[in-house]
Short mmCIF file of C-alpha atoms in Angstrom, two decimals:
data_model
loop_
_atom_site.label_atom_id
_atom_site.label_comp_id
_atom_site.label_asym_id
_atom_site.label_seq_id
_atom_site.Cartn_x
_atom_site.Cartn_y
_atom_site.Cartn_z
CA MET A 871 80.40 199.38 133.67
CA LYS A 872 80.86 200.15 129.95
CA LYS A 873 79.93 196.57 128.96
CA ILE A 874 76.85 196.59 131.18
CA LEU A 875 75.72 199.98 129.91
CA LEU A 876 76.28 199.01 126.26
CA SER A 877 74.41 195.73 126.59
CA THR A 878 71.54 197.49 128.35
CA ILE A 879 71.23 200.04 125.57
CA VAL A 880 71.39 197.36 122.85
CA PHE A 881 68.73 195.27 124.57
CA THR A 882 66.50 198.32 124.97
CA LEU A 883 66.85 199.42 121.36
CA CYS A 884 66.45 195.96 119.83
CA ALA A 885 63.22 195.42 121.76
CA HIS A 886 61.37 197.97 119.60
CA PRO A 887 60.56 198.34 115.88
CA ALA A 888 63.28 199.92 113.73
CA ASP A 889 61.12 202.81 112.53
CA SER A 890 60.42 203.83 116.13
CA LEU A 891 64.12 203.64 116.93
CA GLU A 892 64.85 205.90 113.99
CA GLU A 893 62.51 208.57 115.36
CA MET A 894 64.02 208.12 118.82
CA PHE A 895 67.40 209.26 117.51
CA LYS A 896 66.14 211.76 114.93
CA GLU A 897 64.35 213.69 117.65
CA GLY A 898 67.34 213.61 119.97
CA VAL A 899 68.93 216.86 121.12
CA ALA A 900 72.58 217.92 121.13
CA HIS A 901 73.73 220.68 123.45
CA GLY A 902 76.81 221.82 125.31
CA ASP A 903 79.09 224.70 126.13
CA ILE A 904 82.44 226.13 125.11
CA ARG A 905 84.34 227.62 128.04
CA TYR A 906 87.50 229.66 128.44
CA TYR A 907 88.93 229.87 131.96
CA TYR A 908 91.83 231.91 133.33
CA ILE A 909 92.99 231.67 136.93
CA HIS A 910 95.79 233.48 138.75
CA THR A 911 96.65 232.66 142.37
CA ASP A 912 99.10 234.38 144.73
CA LYS A 913 99.86 232.97 148.19
CA GLU A 914 101.94 234.47 150.94
CA ASN A 915 103.16 233.23 154.32
CA ALA A 916 106.10 233.89 156.60
CA ALA A 917 108.28 231.35 154.81
CA LYS A 918 107.64 232.14 151.16
CA GLU A 919 105.52 233.70 148.46
CA SER A 920 104.14 231.83 145.45
CA SER A 921 102.37 232.78 142.26
CA ALA A 922 100.72 230.53 139.66
CA HIS A 923 98.29 230.87 136.79
CA ALA A 924 96.76 228.92 133.90
CA ASN A 925 94.63 229.23 130.79
CA SER A 926 92.28 226.49 129.68
CA LEU A 927 89.82 226.04 126.84
CA GLY A 928 87.24 223.28 126.82
CA GLY A 929 83.67 222.49 127.72
CA THR A 930 81.06 219.80 127.22
CA LEU A 931 79.13 218.22 124.36
CA SER A 932 75.98 216.22 125.11
CA TYR A 933 73.50 214.20 123.10
CA THR A 934 70.24 212.84 124.53
CA THR A 935 67.75 210.81 122.53
CA ALA A 936 64.04 211.40 122.54
CA GLN A 937 62.00 209.18 124.84
CA TYR A 938 60.50 206.00 123.40
CA ASN A 939 58.26 203.72 125.45
CA GLY A 940 59.68 205.42 128.52
CA PHE A 941 63.33 204.85 127.58
CA LYS A 942 66.02 207.31 126.56
CA THR A 943 69.81 207.36 126.61
CA GLY A 944 72.47 210.04 126.53
CA VAL A 945 76.18 210.81 126.61
CA THR A 946 78.33 213.83 127.52
CA ALA A 947 81.96 214.35 126.53
CA MET A 948 83.98 216.73 128.70
CA THR A 949 87.33 218.29 127.86
CA THR A 950 89.83 220.73 129.39
CA ASN A 951 92.91 221.88 127.48
CA GLY A 952 95.59 224.01 129.07
CA PHE A 953 97.56 226.43 126.90
CA LEU A 954 100.16 229.17 127.30
CA LEU A 955 101.07 227.59 130.64
CA PRO A 956 103.81 229.25 132.73
CA ASP A 957 106.57 227.55 134.73
CA SER A 958 104.33 227.67 137.82
CA VAL A 959 100.89 226.31 136.91
CA ASP A 960 97.61 226.52 138.82
CA ALA A 961 96.26 223.13 137.71
CA SER A 962 92.90 223.54 139.47
CA ILE A 963 91.28 224.12 136.05
CA ILE A 964 93.17 221.32 134.30
CA GLY A 965 94.19 217.99 135.89
CA ARG A 966 94.95 218.71 139.55
CA ASP A 967 93.24 215.56 140.83
CA ASN A 968 95.13 213.42 138.31
CA GLY A 969 98.37 214.88 139.64
CA VAL A 970 97.46 214.24 143.28
CA ARG A 971 96.38 210.66 142.55
CA LEU A 972 99.14 209.58 140.17
CA GLU A 973 102.25 211.44 141.35
CA ASN A 974 101.24 213.17 144.61
CA ASP A 975 101.88 216.54 142.97
CA PRO A 976 98.97 218.97 142.47
CA SER A 977 100.80 221.06 139.87
CA GLY A 978 103.34 218.71 138.25
CA ASP A 979 103.54 217.26 134.76
CA VAL A 980 100.52 214.96 135.16
CA ALA A 981 98.38 217.73 136.66
CA GLN A 982 99.16 219.95 133.67
CA GLU A 983 98.04 217.40 131.07
CA SER A 984 94.89 218.18 129.10
CA PHE A 985 92.24 215.47 128.92
CA THR A 986 88.90 214.43 127.47
CA VAL A 987 86.55 212.07 129.31
CA LEU A 988 83.11 210.54 128.79
CA GLY A 989 81.61 212.25 131.81
CA GLU A 990 78.04 211.07 131.28
CA ALA A 991 76.73 207.88 129.67
CA PHE A 992 73.34 206.68 130.85
CA ILE A 993 70.14 204.89 130.07
CA ALA A 994 66.94 206.19 131.67
CA TYR A 995 63.41 204.89 132.04
CA ALA A 996 60.33 206.88 133.07
CA TYR A 997 56.94 205.44 133.97
CA GLN A 998 54.21 207.70 135.36
CA ASP A 999 55.79 209.30 138.46
CA LEU A 1000 58.87 207.04 138.56
CA ASP A 1001 62.23 207.88 136.94
CA LEU A 1002 65.12 205.39 136.88
CA GLN A 1003 68.61 205.85 135.51
CA TYR A 1004 71.82 203.88 135.34
CA GLY A 1005 75.29 205.00 134.29
CA ARG A 1006 77.40 208.11 134.64
CA LYS A 1007 75.73 211.34 135.64
CA VAL A 1008 76.41 214.89 136.83
CA LEU A 1009 74.77 214.98 140.26
CA LYS A 1010 73.82 217.96 142.41
CA THR A 1011 73.08 217.30 146.08
CA PRO A 1012 74.35 219.01 149.25
CA LEU A 1013 77.21 216.58 150.00
CA ILE A 1014 77.84 215.07 146.55
CA ASP A 1015 77.89 217.89 144.03
CA ALA A 1016 79.03 218.78 140.51
CA LYS A 1017 80.76 222.04 141.44
CA ASP A 1018 80.28 223.13 137.83
CA VAL A 1019 81.37 226.71 138.45
CA ARG A 1020 84.85 225.47 137.57
CA MET A 1021 86.11 224.31 134.17
CA LEU A 1022 84.28 220.97 134.20
CA PRO A 1023 81.72 219.41 136.54
CA SER A 1024 82.35 216.42 138.76
CA ALA A 1025 80.31 213.28 138.00
CA VAL A 1026 79.31 209.98 139.59
CA GLN A 1027 78.55 206.47 138.40
CA GLY A 1028 75.75 204.28 139.68
CA ALA A 1029 71.98 203.87 139.78
CA PHE A 1030 69.46 206.64 140.42
CA GLY A 1031 65.77 206.64 141.24
CA ASP A 1032 63.23 209.43 141.74
CA TYR A 1033 59.57 209.09 142.64
CA LYS A 1034 56.97 211.86 142.71
CA ALA A 1035 54.79 210.78 145.63
CA SER A 1036 52.50 213.81 145.33
CA ASP A 1037 52.45 217.36 144.03
CA THR A 1038 54.38 218.42 147.13
CA LEU A 1039 56.62 215.42 147.93
CA LYS A 1040 59.44 213.81 145.93
CA LEU A 1041 61.56 210.84 147.03
CA GLY A 1042 64.96 209.79 145.74
CA ALA A 1043 67.44 206.94 146.06
CA LEU A 1044 71.05 206.62 144.86
CA TYR A 1045 73.55 203.78 144.67
CA LEU A 1046 76.98 205.16 143.77
CA THR A 1047 80.11 203.17 142.98
CA ASP A 1048 82.47 205.68 141.36
CA PHE A 1049 83.33 209.38 141.40
CA LYS A 1050 85.12 211.54 138.83
CA GLN A 1051 86.43 214.72 140.38
CA ARG A 1052 86.19 217.69 138.02
CA THR A 1053 89.98 217.81 137.48
CA SER A 1054 90.26 214.06 136.89
CA SER A 1055 90.09 212.05 133.67
CA GLU A 1056 89.12 208.85 135.51
CA PHE A 1057 86.15 207.48 137.42
CA ILE A 1058 87.59 206.09 140.67
CA ASN A 1059 85.85 203.94 143.27
CA ILE A 1060 83.95 206.46 145.37
CA ILE A 1061 85.41 205.37 148.73
CA GLU A 1062 88.94 204.99 147.41
CA HIS A 1063 88.67 208.52 146.04
CA ALA A 1064 87.77 209.80 149.50
CA LEU A 1065 90.50 208.00 151.44
CA GLY A 1066 93.21 207.21 148.89
CA ALA A 1067 96.05 205.16 150.35
CA TYR A 1068 94.18 204.91 153.68
CA THR A 1069 91.10 203.17 152.24
CA GLN A 1070 91.85 199.70 153.61
CA ALA A 1071 93.31 200.99 156.88
CA VAL A 1072 90.11 202.93 157.59
CA THR A 1073 87.38 200.70 156.15
CA GLY A 1074 88.96 197.24 156.08
CA HIS A 1075 88.24 197.08 152.32
CA THR A 1076 89.95 198.26 149.16
CA LYS A 1077 86.77 199.82 147.80
CA GLY A 1078 83.17 200.58 148.73
CA ASP A 1079 80.00 202.38 147.70
CA VAL A 1080 77.54 205.02 148.86
CA VAL A 1081 73.79 204.55 149.27
CA ALA A 1082 71.77 207.76 149.62
CA LEU A 1083 68.09 208.45 150.27
CA ASP A 1084 66.37 211.82 150.12
CA ALA A 1085 62.96 213.44 150.47
CA GLN A 1086 61.96 216.88 149.11
CA TYR A 1087 58.85 218.78 150.21
CA GLN A 1088 57.60 222.02 148.66
CA GLN A 1089 54.35 223.93 149.09
CA GLU A 1090 53.46 227.63 148.90
CA GLY A 1091 56.91 229.01 149.65
CA LEU A 1092 57.77 226.35 152.22
CA THR A 1093 60.52 223.86 151.42
CA ALA A 1094 62.10 221.05 153.40
CA SER A 1095 64.62 218.38 152.49
CA VAL A 1096 66.43 215.51 154.17
CA TYR A 1097 69.34 213.46 152.82
CA ASP A 1098 71.07 210.44 154.29
CA TYR A 1099 74.36 209.26 152.74
CA TYR A 1100 75.52 205.83 153.94
CA ALA A 1101 79.03 204.55 153.15
CA GLN A 1102 79.45 201.16 154.82
CA ASP A 1103 82.41 200.87 157.22
CA PHE A 1104 83.30 204.52 156.63
CA LEU A 1105 80.79 207.32 157.12
CA ASN A 1106 77.14 208.17 157.59
CA SER A 1107 76.05 211.73 156.81
CA VAL A 1108 72.67 213.36 157.42
CA TYR A 1109 71.69 216.71 155.90
CA LEU A 1110 68.51 218.57 156.92
CA GLU A 1111 67.26 221.87 155.52
CA ALA A 1112 64.06 223.88 155.73
CA GLY A 1113 63.18 227.26 154.28
CA TYR A 1114 60.41 229.74 153.63
CA LYS A 1115 60.14 232.41 150.91
CA SER A 1116 57.49 235.10 150.52
CA THR A 1117 56.84 238.68 149.47
CA LEU A 1118 55.99 241.69 151.60
CA ASN A 1119 54.58 243.67 148.67
CA ASP A 1120 55.20 244.19 144.95
CA GLU A 1121 58.72 245.43 145.64
CA TRP A 1122 60.12 243.41 148.56
CA SER A 1123 60.70 239.67 148.92
CA TYR A 1124 62.44 237.70 151.65
CA GLY A 1125 63.54 234.21 152.57
CA LEU A 1126 64.60 232.36 155.72
CA SER A 1127 66.26 228.96 155.90
CA GLY A 1128 68.11 226.71 158.31
CA GLN A 1129 70.39 223.70 157.93
CA TYR A 1130 71.84 220.92 160.09
CA ILE A 1131 74.56 218.39 159.21
CA HIS A 1132 75.58 215.34 161.23
CA GLN A 1133 78.42 213.00 160.28
CA SER A 1134 79.82 209.97 162.10
CA SER A 1135 82.21 207.15 161.32
CA ILE A 1136 80.52 203.75 161.21
CA GLY A 1137 81.41 200.04 161.16
CA ASN A 1138 85.09 199.24 160.76
CA ALA A 1139 86.01 202.93 160.63
CA GLN A 1140 84.81 203.38 164.22
CA ASN A 1141 87.42 200.94 165.49
CA ASN A 1142 90.18 201.66 162.99
CA LEU A 1143 90.12 205.45 163.37
CA ALA A 1144 90.20 205.08 167.17
CA GLN A 1145 93.71 203.61 166.93
CA ALA A 1146 96.44 206.07 167.87
CA VAL A 1147 98.30 205.33 164.63
CA SER A 1148 95.27 206.05 162.41
CA VAL A 1149 95.16 208.78 159.78
CA THR A 1150 93.19 210.98 162.23
CA GLY A 1151 95.54 210.33 165.14
CA GLY A 1152 93.04 208.22 167.07
CA GLU A 1153 89.89 210.27 166.55
CA LYS A 1154 86.60 208.84 165.29
CA ILE A 1155 84.55 211.07 163.00
CA GLY A 1156 81.89 213.05 164.84
CA SER A 1157 80.84 216.28 163.11
CA ASN A 1158 77.84 218.54 163.68
CA ALA A 1159 77.09 221.82 161.91
CA LEU A 1160 74.27 224.36 162.09
CA GLY A 1161 73.41 227.20 159.74
CA ALA A 1162 70.89 230.00 159.31
CA ASN A 1163 70.37 232.20 156.27
CA PHE A 1164 68.31 235.33 155.60
CA VAL A 1165 67.85 236.92 152.17
CA ALA A 1166 65.90 239.97 151.07
CA GLY A 1167 65.23 241.30 147.59
CA HIS A 1168 64.10 244.66 146.27
CA GLY A 1169 63.86 244.97 142.51
CA GLU A 1170 67.24 243.97 141.12
CA SER A 1171 68.93 244.27 144.53
CA ASN A 1172 69.47 241.29 146.82
CA PHE A 1173 70.94 241.16 150.31
CA GLY A 1174 71.99 238.16 152.37
CA LEU A 1175 73.17 237.36 155.89
CA ALA A 1176 74.31 233.85 156.84
CA LEU A 1177 75.61 232.35 160.07
CA THR A 1178 77.11 228.87 160.48
CA LYS A 1179 78.78 226.97 163.27
CA VAL A 1180 80.63 223.66 163.14
CA LEU A 1181 80.47 222.38 166.70
CA SER A 1182 83.67 221.56 168.54
CA ASP A 1183 84.41 218.15 170.06
CA ASP A 1184 88.00 217.66 171.22
CA ALA A 1185 87.51 213.89 171.44
CA LYS A 1186 86.39 213.54 167.80
CA HIS A 1187 87.46 214.40 164.28
CA ASP A 1188 84.93 217.23 164.35
CA SER A 1189 85.50 218.89 160.96
CA LEU A 1190 83.10 218.17 158.11
CA VAL A 1191 84.15 215.38 155.75
CA LEU A 1192 83.50 216.56 152.18
CA ALA A 1193 84.98 214.00 149.80
CA TRP A 1194 82.78 214.52 146.74
CA ASP A 1195 82.68 218.26 145.97
CA GLY A 1196 79.90 219.15 148.37
CA THR A 1197 80.35 222.60 149.94
CA PRO A 1198 77.00 222.88 151.71
CA LEU A 1199 77.35 225.56 154.37
CA TYR A 1200 75.52 228.86 153.86
CA THR A 1201 78.76 230.72 154.60
CA ASN A 1202 80.62 229.02 151.76
CA MET A 1203 82.64 231.53 149.74
CA ILE A 1204 84.40 231.09 146.41
CA THR A 1205 87.44 229.99 148.41
CA SER A 1206 85.92 229.21 151.82
CA ASN A 1207 86.59 225.61 151.02
CA ASP A 1208 89.56 225.49 148.67
CA LEU A 1209 87.78 222.57 146.98
CA PHE A 1210 90.86 220.46 147.62
CA GLN A 1211 89.02 218.20 150.10
CA SER A 1212 87.52 216.62 147.01
CA ASN A 1213 90.96 215.74 145.63
CA TYR A 1214 92.01 212.10 145.77
CA GLY A 1215 92.56 210.92 149.35
CA LYS A 1216 92.05 214.36 150.95
CA SER A 1217 88.56 214.01 152.48
CA LEU A 1218 89.77 214.13 156.09
CA THR A 1219 91.44 217.51 155.65
CA ALA A 1220 89.42 220.74 156.01
CA ASP A 1221 89.64 224.50 155.80
CA SER A 1222 87.92 227.72 156.81
CA VAL A 1223 84.27 227.44 157.87
CA TYR A 1224 84.35 223.61 157.61
CA ILE A 1225 86.87 223.15 160.45
CA GLY A 1226 85.47 221.93 163.76
CA GLY A 1227 84.73 224.82 166.12
CA THR A 1228 84.54 227.50 163.40
CA ARG A 1229 81.86 230.17 163.43
CA GLY A 1230 81.25 231.83 160.09
CA ILE A 1231 79.38 235.05 159.27
CA ARG A 1232 78.75 235.95 155.63
CA LEU A 1233 77.30 239.14 154.13
CA VAL A 1234 76.23 239.36 150.48
CA TYR A 1235 75.03 242.18 148.24
CA ALA A 1236 74.04 241.37 144.65
CA GLN A 1237 72.88 243.93 142.10
CA GLY A 1238 71.41 243.78 138.60
CA TYR A 1239 71.61 246.79 136.29
CA ASP A 1240 68.82 246.29 133.75
CA PHE A 1241 67.08 249.34 135.24
CA THR A 1242 69.89 251.54 133.88
CA GLY A 1243 69.27 250.40 130.32
CA TYR A 1244 72.52 248.38 130.29
CA THR A 1245 70.92 244.96 130.37
CA GLY A 1246 72.77 241.78 131.25
CA PHE A 1247 75.18 243.27 133.79
CA LYS A 1248 75.30 242.01 137.39
CA SER A 1249 77.64 242.34 140.34
CA GLU A 1250 78.03 240.57 143.66
CA LEU A 1251 80.08 241.53 146.68
CA SER A 1252 80.43 239.15 149.63
CA TYR A 1253 82.37 239.17 152.90
CA LEU A 1254 83.17 236.36 155.32
CA ASN A 1255 84.54 236.33 158.85
CA ALA A 1256 85.57 232.90 160.14
CA ALA A 1257 86.56 232.64 163.80
CA ASN A 1258 87.85 229.70 165.82
CA SER A 1259 89.73 229.47 169.12
CA GLN A 1260 92.31 227.32 167.31
CA PHE A 1261 93.10 230.10 164.81
CA ALA A 1262 95.84 232.61 165.57
CA HIS A 1263 93.78 235.19 163.65
CA ASP A 1264 90.29 235.28 162.16
CA GLN A 1265 90.09 234.42 158.49
CA ASN A 1266 88.53 237.21 156.43
CA ASP A 1267 87.40 236.79 152.82
CA LEU A 1268 86.26 239.38 150.30
CA ASN A 1269 84.84 238.19 146.97
CA ALA A 1270 83.80 240.45 144.08
CA VAL A 1271 82.12 239.24 140.90
CA VAL A 1272 81.11 241.26 137.85
CA SER A 1273 79.23 239.39 135.14
CA TYR A 1274 77.59 240.03 131.81
CA ALA A 1275 75.21 237.80 129.85
CA VAL A 1276 73.62 238.21 126.44
CA GLY A 1277 71.93 235.44 124.53
CA HIS A 1278 74.00 232.27 124.82
CA PHE A 1279 77.17 234.08 125.94
CA SER A 1280 78.27 234.97 129.46
CA LEU A 1281 81.40 236.53 130.95
CA ALA A 1282 82.40 236.65 134.62
CA LEU A 1283 85.30 238.47 136.28
CA LYS A 1284 86.06 237.36 139.83
CA GLY A 1285 88.36 238.84 142.44
CA ILE A 1286 89.14 236.95 145.65
CA TRP A 1287 91.08 238.34 148.59
CA VAL A 1288 91.63 236.26 151.74
CA ASN A 1289 93.51 237.32 154.86
CA ASN A 1290 94.81 234.57 157.16
CA PRO A 1291 93.49 231.56 155.16
CA VAL A 1292 93.31 228.46 157.35
CA SER A 1293 93.67 224.76 156.58
CA GLN A 1294 93.62 221.66 158.78
CA SER A 1295 95.34 218.29 158.34
CA ALA A 1296 93.64 214.94 158.91
CA THR A 1297 95.20 214.81 162.39
CA GLY A 1298 93.78 218.21 163.29
CA SER A 1299 96.87 220.41 163.06
CA ILE A 1300 96.16 223.97 161.90
CA THR A 1301 98.13 225.88 159.25
CA GLN A 1302 97.47 229.57 158.65
CA ASP A 1303 98.99 231.58 155.81
CA ASP A 1304 99.17 235.35 155.59
CA SER A 1305 97.10 235.88 152.45
CA LEU A 1306 95.62 234.42 149.29
CA THR A 1307 94.73 236.53 146.26
CA GLN A 1308 93.04 235.08 143.21
CA TYR A 1309 91.65 236.42 139.95
CA ARG A 1310 89.47 234.51 137.49
CA VAL A 1311 88.06 235.18 134.04
CA ILE A 1312 85.37 232.80 132.76
CA ALA A 1313 83.83 233.14 129.30
CA ASN A 1314 81.12 230.67 128.38
CA TYR A 1315 79.01 230.03 125.29
CA THR A 1316 76.14 227.55 125.48
CA PHE A 1317 74.44 225.92 122.52
#
């Protein structure tokens, strides 16, 4: 990929006069962020208690050239550097995915290693309403996401196209070959990352790719979107969403939206997963999820109510398959999905509201405080109840966030309390702990 990208850039640059190339780079823009992250996690179950924490300092540095004859190019370096690490390390802000992939240990020596990676490196071309891009990119879609609320964002490698068909309709196409999980220093084949050691057993191949198409519609408060993600001989995923936002008067606003997700194994995976000795214990993938969301705003106050349901099918692997940092359900909490499904080879596991048969209800209250004269302060309190006939007890989450922003600086304090957190293995077995408590401090400076 590096050779192809380099040769493409050289060809592009050499095709234009030197003085124009000089302006192309002179007018380029550098930007980035410096981030400090602290995380402390306590877990408790009948067998044992555990406690881990970590400090990390890092961020991103990007440079993008100005556009010349429709072309531009850019790069982004990403780094995370653990320090003052204890004996028991929470590596979810350092190199957890490296540890899982290289030594099957999410908190061992490899997982604790700091790293720097070229997370973005692309060449882009724009002509009228068409935008094309090739290379590495931070991508944000419902099922393949950056999850940049953590230390570093995830990124993908491939080709990207967007077309503005009209003022209300945009179309997109993606061809993705590699994925870099946010706690990984390497871009790994996107299908291998999802399935790990089971890639060939499931798909019949040692690697693969993802082709995605999407359409976005927006007009006068009404929005609608559809995505289709196709991974040959593995998985096809469809995501649908529609919403409407409006105001009642000068003080009140509201919004309604709905979502639907369908996933099914395809091609070789249909036959291979049906075998009793397969990673899913003989179950093909067949997942369906529905969601509804209502939000209301009054001044600096916002309220939300969300309901989701992942349908149950005892004959199928009915939990959502989220290999690439997508956490799309409206009831997603800070820890609803522990974000470990996106670790190397873990896509067929699940937790909380993403487990087949789970009904989730989420309540949110967010408040700004500019009206008090103390500008920049915000708070958010959210509660989740997740119920499933397979759970011994309902899972209940409480998340509290207090944040402050001024200029280019922001600070967030997060408290997370979960009773009866639930996880599910690839074969469908349920594990339920007693509690999870987590505290986070995130300081960020953008430039």
